[in-house]
XYZ file of C-alpha atoms in Angstrom:
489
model
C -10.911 28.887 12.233
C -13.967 30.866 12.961
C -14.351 32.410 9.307
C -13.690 28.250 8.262
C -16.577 27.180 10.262
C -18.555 29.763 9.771
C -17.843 29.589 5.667
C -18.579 25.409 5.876
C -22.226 26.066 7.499
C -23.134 28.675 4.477
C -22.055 25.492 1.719
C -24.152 23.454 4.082
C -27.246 25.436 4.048
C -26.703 26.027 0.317
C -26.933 23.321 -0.732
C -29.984 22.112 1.348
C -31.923 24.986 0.192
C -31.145 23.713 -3.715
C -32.293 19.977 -2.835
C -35.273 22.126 -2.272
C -39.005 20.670 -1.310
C -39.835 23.314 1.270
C -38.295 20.944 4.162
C -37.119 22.612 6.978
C -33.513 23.211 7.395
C -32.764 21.128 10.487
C -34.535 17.880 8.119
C -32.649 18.882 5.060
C -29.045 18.358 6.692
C -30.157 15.555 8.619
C -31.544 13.701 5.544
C -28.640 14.443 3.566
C -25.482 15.006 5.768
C -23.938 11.990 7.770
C -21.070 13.079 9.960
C -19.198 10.181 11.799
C -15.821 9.807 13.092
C -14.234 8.336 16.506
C -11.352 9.228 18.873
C -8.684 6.425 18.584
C -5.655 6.315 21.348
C -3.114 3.119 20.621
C -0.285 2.193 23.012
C 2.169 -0.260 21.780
C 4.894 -1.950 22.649
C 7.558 -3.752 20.155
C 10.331 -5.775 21.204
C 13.074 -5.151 18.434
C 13.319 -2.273 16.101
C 11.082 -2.333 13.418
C 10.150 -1.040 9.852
C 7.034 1.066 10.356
C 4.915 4.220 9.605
C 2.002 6.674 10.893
C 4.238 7.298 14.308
C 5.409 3.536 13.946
C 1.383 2.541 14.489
C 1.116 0.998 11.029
C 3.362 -2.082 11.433
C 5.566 -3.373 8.003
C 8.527 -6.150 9.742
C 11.059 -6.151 12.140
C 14.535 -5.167 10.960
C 17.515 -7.844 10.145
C 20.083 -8.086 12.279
C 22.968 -5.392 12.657
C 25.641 -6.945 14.637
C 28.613 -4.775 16.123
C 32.092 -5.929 16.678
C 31.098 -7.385 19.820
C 29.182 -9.374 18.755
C 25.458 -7.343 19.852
C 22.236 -7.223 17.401
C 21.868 -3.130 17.527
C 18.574 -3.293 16.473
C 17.649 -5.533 19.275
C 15.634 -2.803 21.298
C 12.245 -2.109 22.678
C 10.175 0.893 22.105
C 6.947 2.518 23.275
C 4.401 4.806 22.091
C 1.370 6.273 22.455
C -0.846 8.327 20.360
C -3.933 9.402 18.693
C -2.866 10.949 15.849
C -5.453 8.205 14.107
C -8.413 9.842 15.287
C -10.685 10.435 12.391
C -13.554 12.836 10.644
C -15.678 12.057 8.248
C -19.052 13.492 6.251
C -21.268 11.084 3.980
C -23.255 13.106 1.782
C -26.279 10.860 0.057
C -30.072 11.217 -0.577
C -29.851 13.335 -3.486
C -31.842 12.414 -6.316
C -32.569 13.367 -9.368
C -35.045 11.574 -11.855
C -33.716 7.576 -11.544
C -30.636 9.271 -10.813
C -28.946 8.826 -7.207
C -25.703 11.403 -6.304
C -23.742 11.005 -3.277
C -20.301 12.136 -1.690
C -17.960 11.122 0.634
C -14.874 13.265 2.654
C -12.901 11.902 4.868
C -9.462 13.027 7.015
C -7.541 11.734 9.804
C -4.560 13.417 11.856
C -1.464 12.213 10.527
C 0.357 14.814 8.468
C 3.072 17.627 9.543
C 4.983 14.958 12.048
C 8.681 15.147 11.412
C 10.724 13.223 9.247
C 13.703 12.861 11.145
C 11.819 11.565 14.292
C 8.614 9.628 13.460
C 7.282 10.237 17.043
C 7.138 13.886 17.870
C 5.880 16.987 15.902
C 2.161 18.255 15.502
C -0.354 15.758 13.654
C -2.050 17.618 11.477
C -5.348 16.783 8.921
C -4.283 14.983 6.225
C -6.970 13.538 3.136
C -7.826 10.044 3.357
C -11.103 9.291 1.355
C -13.082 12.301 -1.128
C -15.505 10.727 -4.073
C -18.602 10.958 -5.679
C -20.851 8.684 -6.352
C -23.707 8.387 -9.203
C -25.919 5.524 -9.104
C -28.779 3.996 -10.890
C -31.118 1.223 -9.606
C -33.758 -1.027 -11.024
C -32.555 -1.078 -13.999
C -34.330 -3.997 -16.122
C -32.181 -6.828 -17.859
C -32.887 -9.777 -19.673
C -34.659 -12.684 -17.882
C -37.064 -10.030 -16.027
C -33.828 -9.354 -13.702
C -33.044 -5.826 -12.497
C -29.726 -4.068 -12.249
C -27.958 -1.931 -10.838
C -24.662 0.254 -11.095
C -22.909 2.979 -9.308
C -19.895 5.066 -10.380
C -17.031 6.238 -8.171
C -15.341 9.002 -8.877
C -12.234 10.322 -6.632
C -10.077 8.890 -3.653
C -11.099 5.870 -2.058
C -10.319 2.043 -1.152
C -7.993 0.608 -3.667
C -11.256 -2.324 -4.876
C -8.367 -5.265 -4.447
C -7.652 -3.764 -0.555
C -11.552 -3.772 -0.072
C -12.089 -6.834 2.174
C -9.718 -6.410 5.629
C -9.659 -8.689 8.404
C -11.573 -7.427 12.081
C -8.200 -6.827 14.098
C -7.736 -3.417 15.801
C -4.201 -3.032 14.040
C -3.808 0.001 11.769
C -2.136 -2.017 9.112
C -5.231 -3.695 9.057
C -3.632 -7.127 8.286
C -1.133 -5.567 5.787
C 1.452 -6.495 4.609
C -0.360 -9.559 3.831
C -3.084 -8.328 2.121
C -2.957 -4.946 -0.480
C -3.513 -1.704 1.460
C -4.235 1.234 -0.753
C -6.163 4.167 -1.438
C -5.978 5.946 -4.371
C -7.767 7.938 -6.941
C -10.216 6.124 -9.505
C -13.029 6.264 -12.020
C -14.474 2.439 -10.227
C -18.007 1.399 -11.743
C -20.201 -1.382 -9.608
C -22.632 -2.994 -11.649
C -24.798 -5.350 -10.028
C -26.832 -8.509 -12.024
C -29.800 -9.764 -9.944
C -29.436 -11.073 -6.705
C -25.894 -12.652 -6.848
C -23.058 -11.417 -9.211
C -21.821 -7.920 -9.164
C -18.805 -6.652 -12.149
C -16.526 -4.304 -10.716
C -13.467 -2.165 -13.482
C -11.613 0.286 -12.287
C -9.091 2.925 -13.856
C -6.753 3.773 -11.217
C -3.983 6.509 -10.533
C -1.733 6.652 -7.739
C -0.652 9.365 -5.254
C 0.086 8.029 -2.015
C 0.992 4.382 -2.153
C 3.508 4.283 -4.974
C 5.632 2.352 -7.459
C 9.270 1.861 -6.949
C 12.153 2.573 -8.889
C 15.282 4.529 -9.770
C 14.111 7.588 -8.158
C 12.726 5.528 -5.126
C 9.319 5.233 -4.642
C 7.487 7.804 -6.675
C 4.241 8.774 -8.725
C 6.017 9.739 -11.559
C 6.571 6.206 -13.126
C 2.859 6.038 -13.958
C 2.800 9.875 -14.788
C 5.405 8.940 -17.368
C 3.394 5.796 -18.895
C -0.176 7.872 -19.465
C -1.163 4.578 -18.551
C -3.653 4.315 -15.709
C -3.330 0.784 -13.923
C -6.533 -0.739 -14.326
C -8.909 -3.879 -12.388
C -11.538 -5.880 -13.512
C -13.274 -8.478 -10.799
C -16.247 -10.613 -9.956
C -18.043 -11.048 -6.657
C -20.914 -13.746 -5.826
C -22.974 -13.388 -3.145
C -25.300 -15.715 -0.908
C -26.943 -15.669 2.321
C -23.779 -15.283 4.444
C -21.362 -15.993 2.021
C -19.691 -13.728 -0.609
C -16.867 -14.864 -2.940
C -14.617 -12.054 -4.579
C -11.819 -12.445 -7.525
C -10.138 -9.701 -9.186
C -7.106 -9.025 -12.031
C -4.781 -6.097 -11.404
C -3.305 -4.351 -14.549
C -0.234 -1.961 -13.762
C 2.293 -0.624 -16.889
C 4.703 1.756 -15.257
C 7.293 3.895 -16.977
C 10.687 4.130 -14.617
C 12.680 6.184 -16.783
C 11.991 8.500 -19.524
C 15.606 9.474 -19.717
C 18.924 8.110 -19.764
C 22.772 9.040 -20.396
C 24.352 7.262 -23.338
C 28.144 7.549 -24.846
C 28.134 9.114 -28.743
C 30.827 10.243 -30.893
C 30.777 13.643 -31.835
C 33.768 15.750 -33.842
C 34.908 18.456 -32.040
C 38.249 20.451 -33.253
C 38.935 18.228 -35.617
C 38.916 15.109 -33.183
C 36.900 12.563 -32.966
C 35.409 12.139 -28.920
C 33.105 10.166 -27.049
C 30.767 12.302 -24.702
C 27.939 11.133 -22.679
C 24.630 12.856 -23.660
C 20.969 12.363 -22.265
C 18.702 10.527 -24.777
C 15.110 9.281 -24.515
C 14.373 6.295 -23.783
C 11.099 4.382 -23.285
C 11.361 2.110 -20.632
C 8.288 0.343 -19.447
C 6.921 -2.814 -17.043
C 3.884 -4.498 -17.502
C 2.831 -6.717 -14.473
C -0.283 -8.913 -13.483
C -1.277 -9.385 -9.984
C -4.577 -11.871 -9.501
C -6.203 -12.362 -6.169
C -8.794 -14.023 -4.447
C -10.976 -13.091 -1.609
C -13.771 -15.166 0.788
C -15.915 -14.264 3.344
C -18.480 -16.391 5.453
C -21.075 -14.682 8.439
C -23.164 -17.084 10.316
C -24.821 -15.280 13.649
C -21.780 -13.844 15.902
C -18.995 -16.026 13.883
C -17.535 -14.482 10.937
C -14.192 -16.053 8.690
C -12.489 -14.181 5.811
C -9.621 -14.707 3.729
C -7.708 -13.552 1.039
C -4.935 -14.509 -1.428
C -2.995 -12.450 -3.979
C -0.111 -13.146 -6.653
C 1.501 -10.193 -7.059
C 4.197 -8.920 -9.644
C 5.233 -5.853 -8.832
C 3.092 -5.274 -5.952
C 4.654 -2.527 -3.902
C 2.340 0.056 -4.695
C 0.019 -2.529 -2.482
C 1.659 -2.243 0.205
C 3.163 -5.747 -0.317
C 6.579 -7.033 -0.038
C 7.405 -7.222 -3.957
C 9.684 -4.914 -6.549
C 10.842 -5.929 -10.133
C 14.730 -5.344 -11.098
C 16.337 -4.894 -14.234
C 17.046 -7.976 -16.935
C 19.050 -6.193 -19.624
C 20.292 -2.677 -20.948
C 20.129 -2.417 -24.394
C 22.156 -0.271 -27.038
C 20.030 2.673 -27.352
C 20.145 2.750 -23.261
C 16.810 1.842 -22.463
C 16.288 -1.397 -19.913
C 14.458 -4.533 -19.665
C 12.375 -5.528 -16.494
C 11.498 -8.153 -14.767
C 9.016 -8.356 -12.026
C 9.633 -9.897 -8.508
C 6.527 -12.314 -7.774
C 5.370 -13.133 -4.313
C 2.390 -14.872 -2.883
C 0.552 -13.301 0.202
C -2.184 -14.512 1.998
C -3.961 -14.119 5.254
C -6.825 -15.707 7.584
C -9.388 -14.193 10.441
C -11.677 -16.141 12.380
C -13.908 -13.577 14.618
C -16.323 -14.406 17.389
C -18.623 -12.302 19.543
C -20.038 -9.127 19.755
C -19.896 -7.440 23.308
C -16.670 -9.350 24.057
C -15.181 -10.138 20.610
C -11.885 -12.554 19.894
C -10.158 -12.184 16.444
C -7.373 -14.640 15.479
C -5.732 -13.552 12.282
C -2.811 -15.368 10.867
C -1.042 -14.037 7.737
C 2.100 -15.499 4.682
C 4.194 -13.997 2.737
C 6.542 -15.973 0.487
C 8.686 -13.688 -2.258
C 9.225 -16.451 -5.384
C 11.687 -14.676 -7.426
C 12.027 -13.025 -10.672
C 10.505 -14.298 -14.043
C 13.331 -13.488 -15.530
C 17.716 -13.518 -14.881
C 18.696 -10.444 -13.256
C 21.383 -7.798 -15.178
C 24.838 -7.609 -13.107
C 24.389 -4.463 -11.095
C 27.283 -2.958 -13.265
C 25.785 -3.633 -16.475
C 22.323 -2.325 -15.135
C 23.947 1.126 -14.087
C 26.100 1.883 -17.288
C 23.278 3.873 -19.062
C 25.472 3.229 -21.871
C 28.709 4.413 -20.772
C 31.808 2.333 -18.928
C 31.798 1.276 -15.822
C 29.546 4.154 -13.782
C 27.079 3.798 -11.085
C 25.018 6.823 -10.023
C 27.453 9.084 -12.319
C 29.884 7.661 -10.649
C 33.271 5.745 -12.399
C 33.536 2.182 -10.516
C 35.432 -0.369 -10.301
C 33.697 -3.539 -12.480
C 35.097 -6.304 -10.298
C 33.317 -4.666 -7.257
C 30.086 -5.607 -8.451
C 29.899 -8.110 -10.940
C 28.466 -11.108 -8.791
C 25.786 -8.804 -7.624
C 22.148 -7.677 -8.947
C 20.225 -4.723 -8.149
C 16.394 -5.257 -7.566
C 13.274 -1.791 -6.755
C 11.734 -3.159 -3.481
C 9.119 -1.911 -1.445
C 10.236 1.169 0.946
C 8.675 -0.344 3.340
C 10.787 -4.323 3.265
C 13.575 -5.176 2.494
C 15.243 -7.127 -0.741
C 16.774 -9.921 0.460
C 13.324 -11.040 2.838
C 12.872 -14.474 1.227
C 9.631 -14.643 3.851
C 7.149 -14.099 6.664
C 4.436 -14.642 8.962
C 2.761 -13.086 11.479
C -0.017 -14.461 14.002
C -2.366 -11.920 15.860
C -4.736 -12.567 18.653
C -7.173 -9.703 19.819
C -10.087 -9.014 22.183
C -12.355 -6.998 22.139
C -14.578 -5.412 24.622
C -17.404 -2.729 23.358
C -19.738 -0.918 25.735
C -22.273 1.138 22.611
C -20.195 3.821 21.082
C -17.205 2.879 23.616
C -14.125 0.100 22.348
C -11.336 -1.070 24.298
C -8.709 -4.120 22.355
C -5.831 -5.838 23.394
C -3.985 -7.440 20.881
C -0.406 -9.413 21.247
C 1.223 -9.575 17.133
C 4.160 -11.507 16.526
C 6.017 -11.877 13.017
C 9.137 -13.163 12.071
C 10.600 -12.669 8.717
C 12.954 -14.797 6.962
C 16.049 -13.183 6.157
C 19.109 -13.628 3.323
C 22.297 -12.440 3.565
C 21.940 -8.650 3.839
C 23.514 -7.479 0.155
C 24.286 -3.903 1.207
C 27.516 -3.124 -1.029
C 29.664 -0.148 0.029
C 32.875 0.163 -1.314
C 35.060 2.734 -2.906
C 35.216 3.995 -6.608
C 38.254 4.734 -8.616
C 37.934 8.167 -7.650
C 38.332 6.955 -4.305
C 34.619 8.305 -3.414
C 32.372 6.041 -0.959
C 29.692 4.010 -2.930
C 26.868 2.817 -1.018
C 24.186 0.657 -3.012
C 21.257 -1.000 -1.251
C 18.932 -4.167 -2.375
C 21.220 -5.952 -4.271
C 21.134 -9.652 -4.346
C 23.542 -12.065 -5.458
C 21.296 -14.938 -6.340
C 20.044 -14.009 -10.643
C 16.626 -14.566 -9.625
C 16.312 -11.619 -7.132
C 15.564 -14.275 -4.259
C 17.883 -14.625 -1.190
C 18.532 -18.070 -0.289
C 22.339 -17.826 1.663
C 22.490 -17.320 4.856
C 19.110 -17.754 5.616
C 17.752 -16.724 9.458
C 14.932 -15.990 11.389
C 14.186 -12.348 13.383
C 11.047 -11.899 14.818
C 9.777 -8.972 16.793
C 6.772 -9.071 19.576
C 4.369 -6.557 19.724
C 2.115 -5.727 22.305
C -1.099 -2.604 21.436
C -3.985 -1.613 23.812
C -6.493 0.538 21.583
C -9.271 2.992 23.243
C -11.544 4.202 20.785
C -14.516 6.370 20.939
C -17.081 7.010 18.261
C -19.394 9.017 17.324
């Protein structure tokens, strides 16, 4: 740690002695380097068990219910916890200039990384990457009309542009998953016209909010398509007022291979044989969104809406499932569309109140959904996961990539959250109560035996065409109670 430390403060004092200008060292890293960061402890409380991540701080749903023969919801149960694995560290690097050109930098790393899988709760936090980018920027740059411009260019990890815009609660999902949480790595460019408008396009990768699909949720769907998913938006701006709307772009890739049934002469005989081919699947989704914002002295309101198709590398509680399989193996998709939207309505400054209220609705497919044993052939008879099945099994059933983080058959949700504040300078302290209920189908979880007598489990399948759940609908809602002290510096 020592030799770390020790090899940081040489970079440091590099690189102020190349901005150069005979300025003392002590002015040279305080004109240039902008450490920040806080100490963050949250307690909560939930009432039922739950989907959620970062040592069950970042809050996704509460689970369906799992009855028993008695009769008893298992996943009816409390839990506690209390951590700071949130804590964070971060350097802004800016002030750097060279001609009409500005250069900047931002790192930026929190604690959670190296917890255990099989428990989220215990282990050693570790530092884990959350923001590192560059920035270039130009300013004053003259335009028609006598108007000046300017533009920036981000290079790295930071803020997916459509999660840019979060509501004031204290909550680490920061109002998700309502609203698109992301960050990712992108080339974004900022270009600001005059007083009021500002063009934002991005070309955008992903690493740790991901895609789903037949190898779960993974990277390598957009590694596959050499495709990377791109924005384009629009913001206005006024005295208090700023108005934000954006187009999402995403073509994914979810297989590159597949196993298809040829005839081949062998000995004389002719045989079938399964072989792998290439195939070149790929999904092409849409997701538009809008975004408002109003300040007025201690009083701020925001909100934001977003169609999404395909969503779940958001963070949002969408997939897309497979239409058709076609002779040479490959698949059709169709994207699951949902609508989510939220509210906040803040007040104060010392003592602060926050109400945020947030909807999800999931609308369906655009298209009919294959039969799950049509979607698994791959071109031979009757297998799922290389496995020979029994058609009658499965043939009223369809098989849809959701979100790791929901659950298929969630037909909705909302959540309300109330929080206070109360901040003494540098020192925090929140209370927030969060309650959401989702909207639950029948549970399609399908296990069942093959014709080789193995056990066949397969998850998210729905029997409605449309991939939306609408038998057997029911409420479950879980209660959630967080105290946050923060510190920062």
């Amino acid at each position: 740690m020592r030799k770390f430390l020790l090899s940081c403060t040489a970079v440091l004092m590099a690189l102020t002695a190349s901005a150069g200008e005979n300025k003392p060292f002590q002015e040279q890293l305080t004109a240039h380097f902008k450490p920040y960061g806080f100490i963050r402890n949250y307690m909560a409380y939930d009432s039922r068990e739950s989907l959620a991540g970062t040592g069950d701080l970042f809050y996704y749903l509460p689970k369906d219910m799992s009855l028993n023969e008695l009769g008893e919801d298992m996943n009816r149960q409390s839990s506690f916890r209390f951590l700071s694995l949130t804590s964070r560290l971060g350097l802004d690097v800016e002030g750097y200039q060279v001609g009409k050109t500005s250069f900047g930098a931002k790192v930026e790393a929190d604690f959670y990384a190296g917890l255990s899988s099989s428990n989220k709760v215990s282990g050693t936090a570790t530092l884990r990457l959350r923001q590192a980018y560059l920035t270039i920027g130009w300013k004053e740059l003259q335009i028609a009309g006598g108007q000046q411009a300017a533009v920036n260019l981000l290079v790295g990890q930071a803020w997916h542009p459509m999660a840019i815009g979060m509501p004031e609660i204290f909550s680490l999902s920061s109002g998700a998953p309502f609203g698109p949480f992301s960050r990712t790595p992108q080339v974004n460019m900022d270009a600001a016209f005059g007083n009021h408008w500002m063009l934002t396009a991005s070309a955008i990768w992903q690493m740790q909010y991901t895609s789903a699909g037949p190898a779960g949720a993974s990277a390598q769907y957009i590694k596959y398509s050499c495709t990377p998913e791109m924005y384009l938006g629009l913001t206005y701006r006024t005295e208090g007022f700023m108005a934000r709307a954006g187009l999402d772009l995403l073509s994914i890739k979810p297989r590159n291979t597949a196993s298809k049934m040829v005839e081949v002469e062998k000995d004389g005989e002719v045989k079938k044989v399964s072989t792998p081919v290439k195939v070149n699947d790929r999904i092409t989704t849409l997701s538009p969104f809008v975004y408002l914002e109003y300040k007025k002295g201690l009083f701020s309101a925001k909100a934001k809406t977003i169609y999404s198709s395909a969503g779940e590398h958001f963070n949002l509680m969408s997939g897309y499932g497979v239409s058709q399989v076609n002779e040479d193996a490959s698949w059709d998709y169709t994207p699951l569309h949902s609508s989510s939207s939220w509210i906040s309505l803040a007040y104060g400054k010392k003592v602060k109140g926050v109400l945020f209220a947030g909807y999800v609705k999931n609308l369906g497919t655009s298209g009919l959904l294959a039969d799950v044993q049509t979607v698994n052939a791959g071109g031979t008879d009757w297998t799922l996961n290389g496995k020979e099945v029994s058609p009658e099994v499965l043939k009223d059933y369809a098989h849809v990539y959701f979100s790791k983080n929901g659950y298929a058959h969630l037909n909705s949700m909302f959540r309300v959250t109330p929080t206070i504040y109360y901040n003494i300078g540098k020192f925090s302290l929140g209370l927030e109560y969060e309650v959401t209920s989702v909207q639950y189908g029948k549970n399609d979880t399908i296990s069942f035996e093959d014709v080789k007598g193995n056990k066949v489990t397969l998850n998210n399948c729905v029997s409605a065409k449309n991939g939306l759940s609408t038998s057997g609908l029911h409420w479950v809602t879980n209660h959630r109670v967080q105290m946050m002290v923060k510190f920062s510096f």
